[in-house]
PDB file of C-alpha atoms in Angstrom:
ATOM      1  CA  UNK A   1      12.757  36.318 -38.155  1.00 40.00           C
ATOM      2  CA  UNK A   2      11.097  39.227 -39.243  1.00 42.00           C
ATOM      3  CA  UNK A   3       7.309  36.828 -40.365  1.00 42.00           C
ATOM      4  CA  UNK A   4       5.139  37.110 -38.087  1.00 43.00           C
ATOM      5  CA  UNK A   5       4.412  34.372 -35.989  1.00 41.00           C
ATOM      6  CA  UNK A   6       1.267  33.256 -36.145  1.00 42.00           C
ATOM      7  CA  UNK A   7      -1.591  33.822 -32.735  1.00 41.00           C
ATOM      8  CA  UNK A   8      -1.601  32.217 -29.896  1.00 45.00           C
ATOM      9  CA  UNK A   9      -4.795  30.379 -29.394  1.00 51.00           C
ATOM     10  CA  UNK A  10      -6.345  31.499 -25.946  1.00 56.00           C
ATOM     11  CA  UNK A  11      -6.416  28.412 -23.497  1.00 56.00           C
ATOM     12  CA  UNK A  12     -10.408  27.105 -23.290  1.00 67.00           C
ATOM     13  CA  UNK A  13     -12.145  28.319 -20.195  1.00 83.00           C
ATOM     14  CA  UNK A  14     -11.246  26.841 -16.934  1.00 91.00           C
ATOM     15  CA  UNK A  15     -13.844  23.697 -16.362  1.00 91.00           C
ATOM     16  CA  UNK A  16     -11.896  22.192 -13.597  1.00 93.00           C
ATOM     17  CA  UNK A  17     -13.972  22.705  -9.926  1.00 93.00           C
ATOM     18  CA  UNK A  18     -10.261  22.022  -7.951  1.00 95.00           C
ATOM     19  CA  UNK A  19      -6.478  22.620  -8.739  1.00 96.00           C
ATOM     20  CA  UNK A  20      -5.398  20.405 -10.953  1.00 97.00           C
ATOM     21  CA  UNK A  21      -1.934  18.471  -9.146  1.00 96.00           C
ATOM     22  CA  UNK A  22       1.452  19.473 -11.282  1.00 96.00           C
ATOM     23  CA  UNK A  23       3.401  16.357 -10.173  1.00 94.00           C
ATOM     24  CA  UNK A  24       3.337  13.400 -12.358  1.00 89.00           C
ATOM     25  CA  UNK A  25       5.979  10.215 -12.131  1.00 85.00           C
ATOM     26  CA  UNK A  26       8.291  12.650  -9.726  1.00 88.00           C
ATOM     27  CA  UNK A  27       8.805  15.690 -11.350  1.00 94.00           C
ATOM     28  CA  UNK A  28       6.598  18.896 -11.097  1.00 96.00           C
ATOM     29  CA  UNK A  29       5.408  21.738 -13.239  1.00 97.00           C
ATOM     30  CA  UNK A  30       7.794  24.497 -13.049  1.00 95.00           C
ATOM     31  CA  UNK A  31      10.518  22.312 -11.517  1.00 96.00           C
ATOM     32  CA  UNK A  32      14.342  23.825 -12.314  1.00 96.00           C
ATOM     33  CA  UNK A  33      15.994  22.884 -15.225  1.00 97.00           C
ATOM     34  CA  UNK A  34      19.569  22.755 -14.092  1.00 96.00           C
ATOM     35  CA  UNK A  35      18.344  20.451 -10.945  1.00 96.00           C
ATOM     36  CA  UNK A  36      16.735  18.198 -13.978  1.00 96.00           C
ATOM     37  CA  UNK A  37      20.277  17.984 -16.115  1.00 95.00           C
ATOM     38  CA  UNK A  38      22.232  17.839 -12.601  1.00 96.00           C
ATOM     39  CA  UNK A  39      20.361  15.311 -11.367  1.00 94.00           C
ATOM     40  CA  UNK A  40      21.144  13.345 -14.667  1.00 94.00           C
ATOM     41  CA  UNK A  41      17.417  12.566 -14.953  1.00 93.00           C
ATOM     42  CA  UNK A  42      17.212  13.164 -19.070  1.00 95.00           C
ATOM     43  CA  UNK A  43      18.412  12.822 -22.379  1.00 96.00           C
ATOM     44  CA  UNK A  44      18.980  15.901 -24.240  1.00 96.00           C
ATOM     45  CA  UNK A  45      16.078  15.750 -27.370  1.00 94.00           C
ATOM     46  CA  UNK A  46      16.484  18.980 -28.499  1.00 93.00           C
ATOM     47  CA  UNK A  47      16.087  22.745 -28.635  1.00 90.00           C
ATOM     48  CA  UNK A  48      12.017  23.734 -29.473  1.00 83.00           C
ATOM     49  CA  UNK A  49      11.456  27.565 -29.849  1.00 78.00           C
ATOM     50  CA  UNK A  50      13.965  30.067 -28.856  1.00 78.00           C
ATOM     51  CA  UNK A  51      13.384  28.828 -25.167  1.00 84.00           C
ATOM     52  CA  UNK A  52      12.483  25.394 -24.638  1.00 90.00           C
ATOM     53  CA  UNK A  53      14.400  22.447 -24.052  1.00 94.00           C
ATOM     54  CA  UNK A  54      12.634  18.444 -25.206  1.00 94.00           C
ATOM     55  CA  UNK A  55      14.046  15.988 -22.929  1.00 97.00           C
ATOM     56  CA  UNK A  56      13.466  11.917 -23.019  1.00 96.00           C
ATOM     57  CA  UNK A  57      13.163  11.220 -19.247  1.00 96.00           C
ATOM     58  CA  UNK A  58      15.277   8.431 -18.145  1.00 93.00           C
ATOM     59  CA  UNK A  59      14.049   8.363 -13.972  1.00 89.00           C
ATOM     60  CA  UNK A  60      12.095   5.080 -13.188  1.00 89.00           C
ATOM     61  CA  UNK A  61       8.032   5.418 -15.347  1.00 89.00           C
ATOM     62  CA  UNK A  62       5.135   4.818 -13.866  1.00 86.00           C
ATOM     63  CA  UNK A  63       3.874   1.346 -14.154  1.00 84.00           C
ATOM     64  CA  UNK A  64       2.914   1.104 -17.396  1.00 85.00           C
ATOM     65  CA  UNK A  65       4.782   4.081 -18.951  1.00 90.00           C
ATOM     66  CA  UNK A  66       6.540   2.893 -21.911  1.00 92.00           C
ATOM     67  CA  UNK A  67       7.540   7.143 -22.257  1.00 94.00           C
ATOM     68  CA  UNK A  68       8.242  10.492 -20.838  1.00 95.00           C
ATOM     69  CA  UNK A  69       9.008  13.759 -22.760  1.00 96.00           C
ATOM     70  CA  UNK A  70       9.502  16.688 -20.524  1.00 96.00           C
ATOM     71  CA  UNK A  71       9.607  19.975 -22.341  1.00 95.00           C
ATOM     72  CA  UNK A  72      11.736  23.641 -20.256  1.00 95.00           C
ATOM     73  CA  UNK A  73      10.539  27.000 -21.349  1.00 92.00           C
ATOM     74  CA  UNK A  74      13.164  29.409 -20.228  1.00 90.00           C
ATOM     75  CA  UNK A  75      14.683  27.147 -17.503  1.00 93.00           C
ATOM     76  CA  UNK A  76      11.295  25.954 -16.031  1.00 95.00           C
ATOM     77  CA  UNK A  77       9.668  22.872 -16.495  1.00 96.00           C
ATOM     78  CA  UNK A  78       6.652  23.570 -18.803  1.00 95.00           C
ATOM     79  CA  UNK A  79       5.396  20.401 -20.339  1.00 95.00           C
ATOM     80  CA  UNK A  80       5.442  16.385 -19.777  1.00 96.00           C
ATOM     81  CA  UNK A  81       4.155  14.005 -22.060  1.00 95.00           C
ATOM     82  CA  UNK A  82       4.151  10.846 -20.946  1.00 94.00           C
ATOM     83  CA  UNK A  83       2.744   7.532 -22.977  1.00 93.00           C
ATOM     84  CA  UNK A  84       0.866   4.554 -21.790  1.00 91.00           C
ATOM     85  CA  UNK A  85       0.597   1.581 -23.260  1.00 86.00           C
ATOM     86  CA  UNK A  86      -3.506  -0.018 -22.971  1.00 64.00           C
ATOM     87  CA  UNK A  87      -4.173   0.478 -19.185  1.00 67.00           C
ATOM     88  CA  UNK A  88      -6.201  -3.124 -19.932  1.00 62.00           C
ATOM     89  CA  UNK A  89     -10.231  -3.617 -20.537  1.00 59.00           C
ATOM     90  CA  UNK A  90     -12.364  -0.610 -19.415  1.00 70.00           C
ATOM     91  CA  UNK A  91      -9.005   1.479 -18.739  1.00 85.00           C
ATOM     92  CA  UNK A  92      -9.859   4.269 -20.685  1.00 89.00           C
ATOM     93  CA  UNK A  93     -13.345   4.462 -19.730  1.00 89.00           C
ATOM     94  CA  UNK A  94     -11.850   3.925 -15.449  1.00 89.00           C
ATOM     95  CA  UNK A  95      -9.302   6.546 -16.219  1.00 90.00           C
ATOM     96  CA  UNK A  96     -12.071   9.516 -17.369  1.00 93.00           C
ATOM     97  CA  UNK A  97     -14.201   8.535 -14.821  1.00 93.00           C
ATOM     98  CA  UNK A  98     -11.668   8.895 -12.202  1.00 92.00           C
ATOM     99  CA  UNK A  99     -10.088  12.120 -13.122  1.00 94.00           C
ATOM    100  CA  UNK A 100     -13.944  13.399 -14.165  1.00 96.00           C
ATOM    101  CA  UNK A 101     -14.627  12.757  -9.865  1.00 96.00           C
ATOM    102  CA  UNK A 102     -11.350  14.258  -8.813  1.00 96.00           C
ATOM    103  CA  UNK A 103     -11.777  17.831 -11.486  1.00 97.00           C
ATOM    104  CA  UNK A 104     -15.337  17.639 -13.100  1.00 95.00           C
ATOM    105  CA  UNK A 105     -16.559  17.429 -16.434  1.00 94.00           C
ATOM    106  CA  UNK A 106     -14.208  17.238 -18.605  1.00 94.00           C
ATOM    107  CA  UNK A 107     -13.986  18.608 -22.265  1.00 94.00           C
ATOM    108  CA  UNK A 108     -13.223  16.751 -24.807  1.00 92.00           C
ATOM    109  CA  UNK A 109     -14.736  13.460 -26.775  1.00 92.00           C
ATOM    110  CA  UNK A 110     -14.573   9.648 -27.146  1.00 90.00           C
ATOM    111  CA  UNK A 111     -10.435  10.280 -27.396  1.00 94.00           C
ATOM    112  CA  UNK A 112      -9.560  13.148 -26.191  1.00 96.00           C
ATOM    113  CA  UNK A 113     -10.537  14.763 -22.016  1.00 96.00           C
ATOM    114  CA  UNK A 114      -9.433  17.332 -20.690  1.00 96.00           C
ATOM    115  CA  UNK A 115      -9.279  19.259 -17.559  1.00 97.00           C
ATOM    116  CA  UNK A 116      -8.010  23.450 -17.071  1.00 96.00           C
ATOM    117  CA  UNK A 117      -7.995  25.244 -14.020  1.00 96.00           C
ATOM    118  CA  UNK A 118      -6.841  28.007 -15.460  1.00 94.00           C
ATOM    119  CA  UNK A 119      -3.182  27.956 -14.049  1.00 95.00           C
ATOM    120  CA  UNK A 120      -2.443  23.539 -15.398  1.00 96.00           C
ATOM    121  CA  UNK A 121      -4.282  21.664 -18.351  1.00 96.00           C
ATOM    122  CA  UNK A 122      -4.428  17.726 -18.267  1.00 96.00           C
ATOM    123  CA  UNK A 123      -5.570  15.909 -21.586  1.00 96.00           C
ATOM    124  CA  UNK A 124      -5.727  12.455 -22.143  1.00 95.00           C
ATOM    125  CA  UNK A 125      -5.705  11.134 -25.651  1.00 95.00           C
ATOM    126  CA  UNK A 126      -6.812   7.268 -26.494  1.00 93.00           C
ATOM    127  CA  UNK A 127      -4.462   6.831 -29.514  1.00 90.00           C
ATOM    128  CA  UNK A 128      -6.128   4.052 -32.069  1.00 89.00           C
ATOM    129  CA  UNK A 129      -3.317   1.479 -30.960  1.00 86.00           C
ATOM    130  CA  UNK A 130      -4.691   1.645 -27.366  1.00 85.00           C
ATOM    131  CA  UNK A 131      -2.125   3.840 -26.158  1.00 90.00           C
ATOM    132  CA  UNK A 132      -3.073   6.798 -23.819  1.00 93.00           C
ATOM    133  CA  UNK A 133      -0.371   9.974 -24.154  1.00 94.00           C
ATOM    134  CA  UNK A 134      -1.008  11.907 -20.737  1.00 94.00           C
ATOM    135  CA  UNK A 135      -0.265  16.126 -21.426  1.00 95.00           C
ATOM    136  CA  UNK A 136       0.789  18.469 -18.335  1.00 96.00           C
ATOM    137  CA  UNK A 137       0.943  21.624 -19.052  1.00 95.00           C
ATOM    138  CA  UNK A 138       1.550  24.388 -17.430  1.00 94.00           C
ATOM    139  CA  UNK A 139      -0.460  27.295 -19.438  1.00 92.00           C
ATOM    140  CA  UNK A 140       1.583  30.013 -18.452  1.00 88.00           C
ATOM    141  CA  UNK A 141       4.382  29.280 -19.622  1.00 87.00           C
ATOM    142  CA  UNK A 142       2.943  27.269 -22.818  1.00 86.00           C
ATOM    143  CA  UNK A 143       0.955  30.549 -23.658  1.00 80.00           C
ATOM    144  CA  UNK A 144       4.527  32.422 -24.677  1.00 71.00           C
ATOM    145  CA  UNK A 145       4.508  29.379 -27.342  1.00 64.00           C
ATOM    146  CA  UNK A 146       3.263  29.291 -30.909  1.00 55.00           C
ATOM    147  CA  UNK A 147       1.478  26.934 -32.519  1.00 52.00           C
ATOM    148  CA  UNK A 148       4.043  26.011 -35.355  1.00 49.00           C
ATOM    149  CA  UNK A 149       6.746  25.519 -31.929  1.00 60.00           C
ATOM    150  CA  UNK A 150       4.080  23.199 -30.505  1.00 57.00           C
ATOM    151  CA  UNK A 151       3.693  21.417 -33.621  1.00 61.00           C
ATOM    152  CA  UNK A 152       7.502  20.953 -33.568  1.00 61.00           C
ATOM    153  CA  UNK A 153       7.250  19.075 -30.005  1.00 63.00           C
ATOM    154  CA  UNK A 154       8.333  15.316 -30.165  1.00 60.00           C
ATOM    155  CA  UNK A 155       5.393  12.596 -31.059  1.00 58.00           C
ATOM    156  CA  UNK A 156       5.710   9.033 -29.425  1.00 47.00           C
TER     157      UNK A 156
END
């Protein structure tokens, strides 16, 4: 309290040529937290920031996924982080290629690829372990978060 929050970085300019899909693993950005908890779809992992609640998803994971974390901000699903094991030979390249064909040129480098349609961000991170972390975020909900609160999100 009393300390100024660091400025929130503006999201990059939209680069997706069409709206990004806002769902994954049977969840959709904007879903209601009360419905999620009533359906017992996740284990509460902790509070992050004044309005954020983080859960480990306990439902059926997509093929190859080993973890799925969800963040609700002010009662609405704001972010999903899915950790996949290595997709196999050419998996990273194929994933980026298919997504680029669907949404257009990505922003990033050889280990990171992101698309942004102005409302939603989709980012892939290819870890040195071979795992791929996919993050899907509602930009409006996440813009309320400071960098410090984002940094506190659990890592897989």
